[in-house]
Amino acid sequence: MSDQFKISLPDGSVREMPAGSTPADVAAAIGPGLAKAALAARVDGELVDLTRPFTGDSSLALVTARDEADALELARHDFAHVLAEAVQALWPGTQITFGPSTDDGFYYDVMAPAGREPFSMDDLPAIEAKMREIIKADKPLRREVWTRQALIDKWAKDGESFKAEWAQELPEGEELSVYWSGDDWLDMCRGPHLPSTGKLDPAAFKLMRVAGAYWRGDQKNAQLTRIYGTGWLNKKQLDAHLTRLEEAAKRDHRKLGQEMDLFHLQSEAHGSVFWHPQGYVIYRMLEDYIRRAVQGAGCKEVKTPQVMDARQWEQSGHWGKYRANMFVIPDEVPNTEDEGPVISGAAEWMALKPMNCPAHVLIFRQGIKSYRDLPLRLVENGCCHRNEPHGALHGLMRVRQFTQDDGHIFCREDQIVEEVRNFCALADRVYRDFGFTYAVKLALRPEQRFGSDEDWDKAESELRQAVIDAGLATEEYGWEELPGEGAFYAPKLEWHLTDAIGRTWQVGTIQSDRVLPERLDASYIGEDGERHRPVMLHRAIFGSYERFIGILIEHYAGKLPVWLAPVQAVVATIVSDADGYAGEVMTALEAAGIRAESDTRNEKINYKVRDHSLKKVPHLLVVGKREAEEGTVALRTLGAEHQKVMPLAEAIALLKAEATPPDLR
């Protein structure tokens, strides 16, 4: 091996460095400023520690705080390690398990020492103080490679039973790394890490909450305490994040849903929504809107069964890949006697559908299809059930029963790109009607998948080409390819919406699937008179009504556009003498198709204004004796400082325009 390595830098220059050199040595050779700013390095594309020696000629890109994605990942990973070190320093005997970075921070799962209660929110200030002490000590973070047995012995000796169990399952002969924090604390970790704890900003993190977590995610195992934190590169970023969290809390759809009397959830139906009249208005308006949109795009609406035989799910592949998330039902009459088991255990199995696609294939298979019948676009507002863990349920955002605005396009190979491009245009119109901007991502083949590499190559290429043709494969639309994130049967395009406070939500998808038509034997007669497999495009725009409504509530902070608002206007009286006129105004509003209510309670007008403002009613039509005499109303719009007095006809025209769905204007 040569005693000199050629290190290629991003600017095209090449530096020769002696064997044994590290990225830190290159940074120092370039200049002291870069040596101080460098946090890690990408060597031949791999993110590594600054102190990892080169193993040969390499390309090198030094990572600094300007490389925000990499820098944040490193910082959050290090905050997690510092958290674990702090907990063990404060409470010797604490067992540590694992602590990854997250989208906005980090967590670590720990078990309190014997005789101590699990950690709680009360412990967080002390842990934070200890973490800052460790950061300010600027302890070097040093990597070592250990053998598997040395790791097992170390953890067993220290009473770290969870770590020892994990080490025992690591493969023999694999290079296993640990990281030291100074010379007195270490953790098993692949890395990479920052050069030292002092590279973290002690004012750029905050511990947020604690929660229960089971070892390895299995409720049969020991319960641990998960300590969550948020971590950033500097205090300015942390403060901005905390402000976003405050704003998000105000917008929480669960809180607003209760205040606005839209829906509720309760333990008698875990993960299923009880829609109240006001909430169901929103649901129905969305249903009407999307039905008009997809019918205009040439789709035909269908309805399919809730329960199907397990053999159908076996044939589709879902039984093997997805059974853990399915509700299964024995196909028998339960025992009605007091004695004996309710179910015999000998019955065939059926399942509540977790998705609609296999049923749509069965509709396609009815009768002989010709190439002239394609594309066939089927859509369904299909109710589905998925057996989500109780702890994962979250308001409308993650439920067990939900309704998808689901659709499947059966088409020929030569029709795929055009169909996907048309769907891109449809999705664009819909999301813009709801006030969202979005990014488009292409999720590519996962490691575990059905289908040949040739089919995956074609499917990915077709989706990519459609996005290019639609003009969406640009930086403006956040175009990005996501390796390994496709479904087991198909790659997919994803639409990620950005809401009013900058959060992103993955909502719409379209997937190009050659697997399911093959597995379920779907075919059409081609121009050549032979049988051919259609390609099946799975598509949704809202994703699910439940989650999309939750996103809308938070995006608009409950102040929904007038056309979506459950109550679009309230007629409120100042004095009882105006009750009769209020009835006339109500009649005129209802005749114009405006969803209105009247408030003739014996309350002061300021109380009524405040009450309906909390309920997010867009418009309040205030009427008193003067308005009754003149045929006017005092129009107060939610969020506006002043009211406007205008003739009733003018107010109705204004409200009617705002109450018209955007696709009908």
XYZ file of C-alpha atoms in Angstrom:
665
model
C 0.000 0.000 0.000
C 1.264 3.474 -0.865
C 2.387 5.639 2.046
C 0.585 8.589 0.402
C -3.171 8.832 -0.262
C -4.786 11.151 -2.809
C -7.699 13.000 -1.202
C -10.078 14.640 -3.702
C -11.944 17.726 -2.436
C -15.274 19.185 -3.666
C -13.551 22.062 -5.477
C -11.715 19.563 -7.688
C -8.350 19.914 -5.964
C -6.408 16.892 -4.735
C -4.249 16.747 -1.614
C -1.709 14.071 -0.891
C -1.791 12.926 2.713
C 0.325 10.332 4.490
C -1.220 6.967 5.376
C -2.915 7.193 8.763
C -4.179 10.714 8.099
C -7.739 11.687 8.973
C -10.273 14.228 7.704
C -9.294 16.369 10.705
C -5.723 16.447 9.382
C -6.954 17.630 5.980
C -9.061 20.356 7.629
C -6.042 21.511 9.654
C -3.871 21.542 6.521
C -6.402 23.774 4.743
C -6.583 26.263 7.605
C -7.312 26.766 11.311
C -10.763 28.233 10.640
C -11.925 25.104 8.848
C -10.292 22.863 11.446
C -12.365 24.601 14.138
C -15.600 24.581 12.123
C -15.409 20.961 10.916
C -17.849 18.618 12.658
C -17.536 15.399 10.636
C -16.723 14.305 7.112
C -18.169 12.508 4.129
C -15.559 10.097 2.810
C -16.593 8.525 -0.496
C -20.121 9.662 0.374
C -20.223 8.014 3.825
C -20.645 10.214 6.906
C -17.766 9.448 9.311
C -15.966 10.898 12.322
C -13.272 13.484 11.699
C -10.763 11.136 13.357
C -11.434 8.069 11.155
C -8.210 7.358 9.202
C -8.394 7.151 5.424
C -7.978 3.603 4.080
C -6.857 4.647 0.598
C -7.408 7.265 -2.094
C -10.715 8.942 -1.237
C -13.107 11.765 -2.008
C -13.653 14.054 0.975
C -16.285 16.643 1.886
C -15.908 18.233 5.307
C -19.168 18.762 7.205
C -19.738 22.055 9.038
C -22.791 23.700 10.585
C -23.620 25.012 7.107
C -24.413 21.417 6.102
C -27.491 21.628 8.268
C -29.048 18.202 7.644
C -25.853 16.325 8.496
C -24.963 18.684 11.339
C -28.393 18.317 12.960
C -28.268 14.519 12.678
C -24.867 14.494 14.389
C -25.895 16.942 17.110
C -29.106 15.089 17.937
C -27.290 11.768 18.075
C -24.764 13.287 20.477
C -27.461 14.904 22.621
C -28.964 11.413 23.044
C -25.628 10.028 24.254
C -25.105 12.965 26.605
C -28.608 12.374 27.969
C -27.800 8.733 28.756
C -24.474 9.696 30.344
C -26.167 12.351 32.495
C -28.854 9.944 33.745
C -26.258 7.345 34.718
C -24.092 9.968 36.421
C -27.042 11.180 38.496
C -28.469 7.734 39.273
C -25.779 5.014 39.214
C -27.283 1.644 38.389
C -29.546 3.035 35.667
C -29.567 0.718 32.664
C -29.425 2.257 29.206
C -30.723 0.732 25.982
C -30.895 2.797 22.781
C -31.258 6.449 21.889
C -31.681 7.553 18.266
C -32.145 10.966 16.759
C -35.635 11.944 15.576
C -37.052 14.485 13.128
C -36.762 17.298 15.673
C -34.600 15.891 18.451
C -33.723 12.676 20.205
C -34.766 10.216 22.886
C -33.192 7.540 25.036
C -34.837 4.504 26.637
C -33.572 3.818 30.164
C -34.507 1.737 33.203
C -34.255 3.333 36.635
C -32.078 1.514 39.185
C -33.659 -1.015 41.521
C -35.619 0.614 44.329
C -36.254 3.843 42.428
C -39.505 4.897 40.785
C -39.433 5.285 36.976
C -38.126 8.665 35.841
C -40.691 11.447 35.591
C -41.059 15.015 34.409
C -39.794 16.132 37.819
C -36.367 14.653 36.997
C -35.877 16.572 33.744
C -34.418 19.822 35.187
C -31.664 17.890 36.997
C -30.893 15.846 33.883
C -30.727 18.999 31.740
C -28.311 20.624 34.201
C -26.070 17.548 34.165
C -26.166 17.436 30.368
C -24.977 21.057 30.197
C -22.193 20.213 32.610
C -21.040 17.351 30.343
C -21.238 19.566 27.237
C -19.242 22.357 28.869
C -16.579 19.828 29.942
C -15.821 19.412 26.201
C -15.192 15.689 26.594
C -13.567 14.044 23.538
C -15.788 11.524 21.754
C -13.492 8.683 20.781
C -14.275 5.582 18.700
C -12.927 2.110 19.438
C -13.541 -1.242 17.742
C -14.309 -4.123 20.095
C -14.962 -7.815 19.669
C -18.446 -9.159 20.258
C -17.339 -11.111 23.323
C -15.597 -8.083 24.832
C -18.856 -6.150 24.507
C -20.878 -8.930 26.099
C -18.416 -9.187 28.984
C -18.378 -5.408 29.487
C -22.160 -5.072 29.633
C -22.620 -8.135 31.833
C -19.977 -6.862 34.269
C -21.682 -3.453 34.473
C -25.132 -4.969 35.030
C -26.361 -3.695 31.640
C -28.615 -6.685 30.892
C -30.361 -5.031 27.922
C -27.103 -4.079 26.223
C -25.676 -7.551 26.921
C -28.717 -9.199 25.348
C -28.368 -7.063 22.252
C -24.608 -7.696 21.991
C -25.199 -11.447 22.129
C -27.332 -11.203 18.985
C -24.753 -9.306 16.972
C -23.079 -11.375 14.242
C -19.700 -12.978 14.921
C -16.835 -11.277 13.144
C -18.671 -7.982 12.485
C -16.731 -4.814 13.299
C -18.421 -3.476 16.436
C -17.747 0.042 17.620
C -18.105 1.848 20.930
C -17.711 5.539 21.646
C -16.055 6.919 24.737
C -17.103 10.228 26.245
C -13.818 11.254 27.813
C -12.306 8.275 29.614
C -15.161 7.475 31.997
C -18.298 6.642 29.960
C -18.975 4.663 26.810
C -21.857 3.418 24.708
C -22.186 0.886 21.923
C -22.827 2.799 18.708
C -22.105 2.747 14.984
C -21.543 6.500 14.958
C -20.498 8.863 13.631
C -20.191 11.506 16.336
C -18.939 15.044 16.755
C -15.289 15.406 17.849
C -16.276 16.326 21.412
C -19.253 17.202 23.582
C -18.164 20.844 23.454
C -19.242 21.031 19.806
C -22.821 20.972 21.073
C -24.487 24.226 22.068
C -25.570 23.805 25.727
C -28.405 26.290 25.122
C -29.728 24.475 22.029
C -31.608 21.574 23.597
C -34.555 20.982 25.910
C -35.937 17.805 27.460
C -39.618 17.690 26.612
C -41.380 14.725 28.180
C -41.184 11.156 29.407
C -43.219 8.161 28.299
C -43.362 4.431 28.846
C -41.668 2.191 26.281
C -41.217 -1.560 26.140
C -37.815 -3.123 25.567
C -37.581 -3.825 21.831
C -41.144 -2.562 21.362
C -42.705 -5.754 22.758
C -45.259 -5.322 25.547
C -44.239 -8.743 26.907
C -40.829 -7.287 27.771
C -39.685 -4.979 30.564
C -41.103 -1.466 30.610
C -38.575 1.324 30.254
C -38.766 5.108 30.491
C -38.325 6.984 27.228
C -36.964 10.496 27.764
C -37.629 12.790 24.806
C -35.698 15.928 23.958
C -35.484 18.410 21.146
C -32.034 19.404 19.919
C -30.722 22.019 17.505
C -27.497 23.668 16.400
C -28.070 26.891 18.318
C -30.481 28.612 20.679
C -32.124 30.599 17.887
C -33.203 27.364 16.191
C -34.412 25.933 19.505
C -36.471 29.043 20.291
C -38.031 28.982 16.828
C -38.945 25.324 17.298
C -40.487 25.933 20.721
C -42.523 28.786 19.246
C -43.753 26.409 16.523
C -44.717 23.884 19.198
C -46.683 26.554 21.075
C -48.485 27.464 17.883
C -49.077 23.784 17.100
C -50.588 23.279 20.577
C -53.044 26.103 19.893
C -53.929 24.426 16.604
C -54.194 20.878 17.977
C -57.141 19.335 16.138
C -58.155 17.348 19.224
C -58.511 20.526 21.287
C -60.236 22.473 18.508
C -62.429 19.506 17.628
C -63.784 19.536 21.159
C -64.221 23.326 21.292
C -65.982 23.329 17.926
C -68.034 20.213 18.786
C -66.838 18.331 15.687
C -66.032 14.798 16.903
C -64.850 12.707 19.810
C -63.037 9.436 20.465
C -63.527 7.068 23.384
C -62.260 3.732 24.648
C -65.405 1.826 23.656
C -64.197 2.117 20.049
C -60.413 2.574 20.154
C -59.170 4.479 17.135
C -62.608 5.070 15.611
C -64.179 8.502 15.261
C -67.605 9.561 16.541
C -68.513 12.359 14.121
C -70.846 14.992 15.588
C -73.269 16.865 13.291
C -70.926 19.843 12.840
C -67.908 17.651 12.079
C -69.854 15.494 9.672
C -70.723 18.599 7.650
C -66.993 19.037 6.960
C -66.719 15.361 6.068
C -69.644 15.556 3.634
C -68.362 18.743 2.006
C -65.014 17.040 1.371
C -66.787 13.968 0.022
C -68.896 16.080 -2.345
C -65.832 18.047 -3.472
C -63.636 15.049 -4.232
C -66.518 13.209 -5.896
C -66.935 16.114 -8.339
C -63.164 16.244 -8.896
C -62.696 12.562 -9.707
C -65.860 12.276 -11.775
C -64.549 15.182 -13.818
C -61.353 13.169 -14.303
C -63.278 10.243 -15.798
C -63.466 8.021 -12.710
C -66.310 5.600 -11.956
C -67.369 5.192 -8.326
C -67.773 1.701 -6.816
C -68.477 0.162 -3.414
C -66.880 -3.069 -2.141
C -67.367 -5.399 0.858
C -65.888 -4.739 4.287
C -65.056 -8.389 4.982
C -63.376 -10.856 2.632
C -62.091 -14.396 2.947
C -58.514 -14.740 4.186
C -57.651 -16.738 1.064
C -58.180 -13.606 -0.994
C -55.699 -11.748 1.212
C -53.274 -14.678 0.954
C -53.438 -14.544 -2.825
C -52.904 -10.776 -2.885
C -49.868 -11.082 -0.591
C -51.304 -8.957 2.202
C -51.856 -11.935 4.521
C -48.135 -12.626 4.665
C -46.899 -9.035 4.583
C -49.628 -7.193 6.478
C -51.489 -9.665 8.706
C -50.197 -8.118 11.954
C -52.166 -4.966 11.078
C -55.401 -6.719 10.088
C -58.517 -7.465 12.112
C -59.344 -11.142 11.509
C -62.764 -12.730 12.005
C -63.678 -16.430 12.279
C -66.312 -17.455 9.732
C -68.682 -19.142 12.194
C -71.639 -18.464 14.432
C -70.302 -17.863 17.964
C -71.320 -20.187 20.780
C -74.319 -18.714 22.607
C -74.198 -21.039 25.616
C -72.802 -19.842 28.937
C -70.342 -22.716 29.056
C -67.514 -23.315 26.623
C -65.473 -21.035 24.367
C -67.200 -18.388 22.310
C -65.253 -19.427 19.199
C -64.345 -23.029 18.351
C -60.990 -22.225 16.768
C -61.768 -24.503 13.823
C -63.394 -21.931 11.544
C -61.960 -20.477 8.350
C -60.650 -16.929 8.708
C -61.948 -13.756 7.172
C -60.581 -10.217 7.571
C -61.820 -6.646 7.640
C -60.244 -4.962 4.670
C -57.191 -2.800 5.487
C -57.212 -1.438 1.927
C -59.490 -1.492 -1.108
C -57.178 -2.603 -3.915
C -57.806 -6.386 -4.023
C -61.572 -5.802 -4.160
C -61.135 -3.417 -7.084
C -59.204 -6.109 -8.970
C -62.155 -8.440 -8.433
C -64.467 -5.832 -10.005
C -62.068 -5.470 -12.945
C -62.129 -9.249 -13.453
C -65.900 -9.347 -13.885
C -66.503 -9.854 -17.598
C -63.959 -9.774 -20.399
C -62.037 -6.509 -20.747
C -60.655 -5.275 -24.049
C -57.739 -2.942 -24.640
C -60.414 -0.478 -25.809
C -61.901 -0.473 -22.262
C -58.670 0.887 -20.812
C -57.913 2.989 -18.922
C -60.599 1.944 -16.433
C -60.576 4.348 -13.474
C -62.348 3.055 -10.351
C -62.749 5.117 -7.183
C -64.256 4.343 -3.800
C -64.791 6.210 -0.574
C -63.788 2.973 1.080
C -63.973 2.351 4.821
C -60.920 0.382 5.994
C -59.679 -1.001 9.307
C -56.077 -1.418 10.436
C -55.050 -2.926 13.757
C -52.829 -0.126 15.008
C -51.333 -0.435 18.524
C -53.268 1.553 21.130
C -50.199 3.618 21.996
C -49.764 4.714 18.375
C -53.273 6.163 18.017
C -53.414 9.953 17.791
C -56.672 11.823 17.348
C -57.711 11.905 13.702
C -54.121 11.572 12.521
C -53.742 7.873 13.283
C -56.869 5.789 13.706
C -58.019 2.207 13.293
C -61.126 2.878 11.200
C -60.795 5.363 8.367
C -62.209 6.119 4.953
C -59.899 6.550 1.986
C -60.633 8.540 -1.141
C -59.168 5.540 -2.878
C -58.852 4.842 -6.568
C -57.273 2.390 -8.987
C -56.554 2.947 -12.650
C -56.225 -0.189 -14.778
C -54.323 0.717 -17.906
C -52.041 -0.479 -20.692
C -48.281 -0.031 -20.558
C -48.436 2.776 -23.118
C -50.990 4.712 -21.015
C -49.100 4.840 -17.713
C -47.140 8.066 -18.106
C -50.160 10.021 -19.361
C -52.400 8.706 -16.556
C -49.864 9.626 -13.885
C -49.300 13.044 -15.441
C -53.059 13.672 -15.438
C -53.222 12.632 -11.793
C -50.429 15.093 -10.990
C -52.536 17.874 -12.535
C -55.629 16.776 -10.588
C -53.730 16.650 -7.288
C -52.277 20.091 -7.976
C -55.753 21.611 -8.432
C -57.084 19.970 -5.281
C -54.230 20.964 -2.984
C -54.258 24.532 -4.253
C -58.019 24.735 -3.663
C -57.313 23.923 -0.010
C -54.526 26.471 0.290
C -51.543 24.111 0.444
C -48.157 24.162 -1.198
C -46.498 20.784 -1.629
C -43.399 18.779 -2.498
C -43.308 15.643 -4.668
C -41.158 12.635 -3.752
C -40.520 9.320 -5.520
C -40.286 6.375 -3.082
C -38.148 3.647 -4.636
C -37.977 -0.142 -4.208
C -37.562 -1.557 -0.683
C -35.297 -4.512 0.095
C -38.265 -6.832 0.738
C -40.528 -6.699 -2.304
C -42.548 -8.661 -4.828
C -41.840 -8.500 -8.553
C -38.814 -8.605 -10.816
C -36.088 -5.958 -10.980
C -37.092 -5.375 -14.606
C -40.651 -4.505 -13.562
C -39.397 -2.228 -10.790
C -37.048 -0.482 -13.246
C -39.969 0.192 -15.586
C -42.339 1.330 -12.857
C -39.840 3.751 -11.313
C -38.894 5.140 -14.713
C -42.535 5.712 -15.695
C -43.373 7.594 -12.506
C -40.229 9.672 -12.837
C -41.034 10.542 -16.465
C -44.603 11.545 -15.609
C -43.377 13.982 -12.962
C -40.867 15.437 -15.420
C -43.613 15.821 -18.044
C -45.860 17.489 -15.440
C -43.101 20.022 -14.690
C -42.881 18.961 -11.036
C -39.381 17.443 -10.963
C -37.872 20.732 -9.835
C -36.446 22.336 -6.726
C -39.577 24.501 -6.486
C -41.642 21.360 -5.905
C -39.118 19.780 -3.544
C -38.474 16.926 -5.985
C -36.560 14.131 -4.309
C -36.065 10.376 -4.699
C -36.319 8.250 -1.547
C -34.413 4.928 -1.813
C -36.052 1.963 -0.089
C -39.307 3.717 0.854
C -41.669 2.223 -1.722
C -44.417 -0.285 -0.890
C -43.603 -4.003 -1.114
C -45.491 -4.240 -4.411
C -44.811 -0.894 -6.112
C -42.845 2.372 -6.140
C -44.916 5.451 -5.395
C -45.078 9.170 -5.843
C -45.860 11.027 -2.617
C -47.288 14.504 -2.112
C -46.003 16.229 1.030
C -48.164 19.218 1.976
C -46.749 22.195 3.883
C -49.130 23.742 6.382
C -49.451 27.284 7.730
C -46.721 26.827 10.357
C -44.248 24.994 8.138
C -44.985 21.375 9.063
C -45.141 18.774 6.299
C -47.753 16.035 5.918
C -47.475 13.136 3.484
C -50.958 12.824 2.008
C -51.529 11.892 -1.641
C -49.895 8.991 -3.491
C -49.902 7.204 -6.798
C -48.237 3.803 -7.157
C -47.418 1.866 -10.300
C -48.137 -1.811 -9.610
C -47.495 -4.812 -11.855
C -47.548 -7.294 -8.976
C -51.183 -7.361 -7.800
C -52.707 -7.841 -11.286
C -50.380 -10.833 -11.696
C -51.131 -12.310 -8.268
C -54.904 -11.886 -8.701
C -54.908 -12.906 -12.382
C -56.307 -9.697 -13.880
C -56.137 -9.539 -17.672
C -57.516 -7.864 -20.773
C -57.617 -8.841 -24.434
C -55.102 -6.836 -26.414
C -55.256 -5.617 -30.003
C -53.422 -8.820 -30.942
C -56.228 -10.985 -29.503
C -54.008 -12.260 -26.696
C -54.402 -11.900 -22.906
C -52.284 -9.165 -21.302
C -51.819 -7.958 -17.732
C -53.003 -4.425 -17.009
C -50.856 -2.138 -14.894
C -52.662 -1.010 -11.736
C -52.139 2.551 -10.541
C -53.127 2.982 -6.887
C -53.999 6.621 -6.157
C -55.405 8.799 -3.385
C -55.512 12.561 -2.904
C -56.781 13.118 0.641
C -55.326 9.819 1.817
C -58.007 9.423 4.472
C -60.840 11.764 5.323
C -60.042 11.557 9.020
C -56.409 12.561 8.740
C -57.049 15.183 6.048
C -59.697 16.850 8.224
C -57.235 16.850 11.143
C -54.631 18.495 8.919
C -57.152 21.096 7.694
C -58.209 21.979 11.244
C -54.583 22.543 12.273
C -53.610 24.321 9.047
C -56.435 26.836 9.456
C -56.327 26.814 13.294
C -60.027 25.934 13.155
C -60.862 29.002 11.006
C -61.907 26.929 8.014
C -62.710 28.529 4.661
C -66.364 29.555 4.594
C -67.320 26.812 2.117
C -66.035 24.168 4.569
C -67.202 25.743 7.834
C -69.965 23.695 9.529
C -71.819 26.900 10.427
C -71.096 29.649 7.911
C -73.005 32.438 9.626
C -74.823 33.171 12.880
C -77.565 35.784 13.135
C -77.218 37.337 16.607
C -79.689 39.767 18.111
C -78.789 42.761 20.251
C -82.298 43.149 21.681
C -85.330 40.874 21.761
C -87.230 43.397 19.614
C -85.084 42.196 16.686
C -86.040 38.505 17.042
C -88.598 38.697 14.266
C -86.160 40.335 11.861
C -83.528 37.743 12.806
C -85.992 35.078 11.624
C -86.366 36.892 8.289
C -82.590 37.064 7.897
C -82.318 33.331 8.687
C -84.934 32.503 6.049
C -83.047 34.545 3.428
C -79.707 32.914 4.318
C -81.122 29.409 4.133
C -82.794 30.196 0.801
C -79.359 31.202 -0.503
C -77.938 27.845 0.586
C -75.927 29.259 3.482
C -75.537 27.115 6.605
C -76.750 29.496 9.312
C -77.971 29.524 12.894
C -79.667 32.194 14.973
C -78.724 33.309 18.472
C -81.603 35.075 20.212
C -80.437 34.239 23.727
C -80.946 36.854 26.411
C -77.202 37.592 26.566
C -75.149 40.689 25.877
C -73.896 40.959 22.295
C -70.234 40.945 23.397
C -70.818 37.564 25.039
C -72.385 36.217 21.837
C -69.515 37.546 19.723
C -66.949 35.892 21.982
C -68.861 32.617 22.112
C -69.167 32.254 18.342
C -65.585 33.398 17.815
C -64.410 30.475 19.972
C -66.520 28.190 17.790
C -64.730 29.653 14.721
C -67.927 30.790 12.975
C -66.711 32.800 9.942
C -69.423 35.467 9.929
C -71.686 36.997 12.556
C -74.686 38.997 11.341
C -75.613 41.293 14.230
C -79.133 42.738 14.154
C -80.856 45.193 16.457
C -83.801 47.546 16.273
C -82.069 49.890 13.827
C -81.040 47.065 11.465
C -84.582 45.707 11.549
C -85.988 49.106 10.566
C -83.464 49.660 7.760
C -83.222 46.068 6.415
C -79.492 45.903 7.101
C -77.083 43.762 9.100
C -73.849 44.549 10.932
C -71.445 41.965 9.468
C -68.609 40.877 11.772
C -66.033 38.607 10.119
C -63.902 36.279 12.256
C -60.498 37.868 12.798
C -61.518 41.314 11.530
C -61.298 44.300 13.898
C -64.370 46.156 12.710
C -67.889 45.319 11.594
C -69.513 46.549 8.378
C -73.133 47.661 8.174
C -74.672 46.753 4.809
C -78.005 45.881 3.207
C -79.071 42.302 3.834
C -79.011 41.453 0.094
C -75.412 42.649 -0.172
C -74.356 40.575 2.858
C -76.047 37.491 1.421
C -74.306 37.934 -1.936
C -70.939 38.226 -0.179
C -71.559 35.136 1.968
C -72.899 33.133 -0.958
C -69.744 33.794 -2.955
C -67.526 32.662 -0.075
C -69.759 29.652 0.651
C -69.390 28.323 -2.894
C -66.767 25.535 -3.144
C -63.720 26.671 -5.126
C -64.310 24.207 -7.958
C -67.812 25.626 -8.532
C -66.926 29.309 -8.570
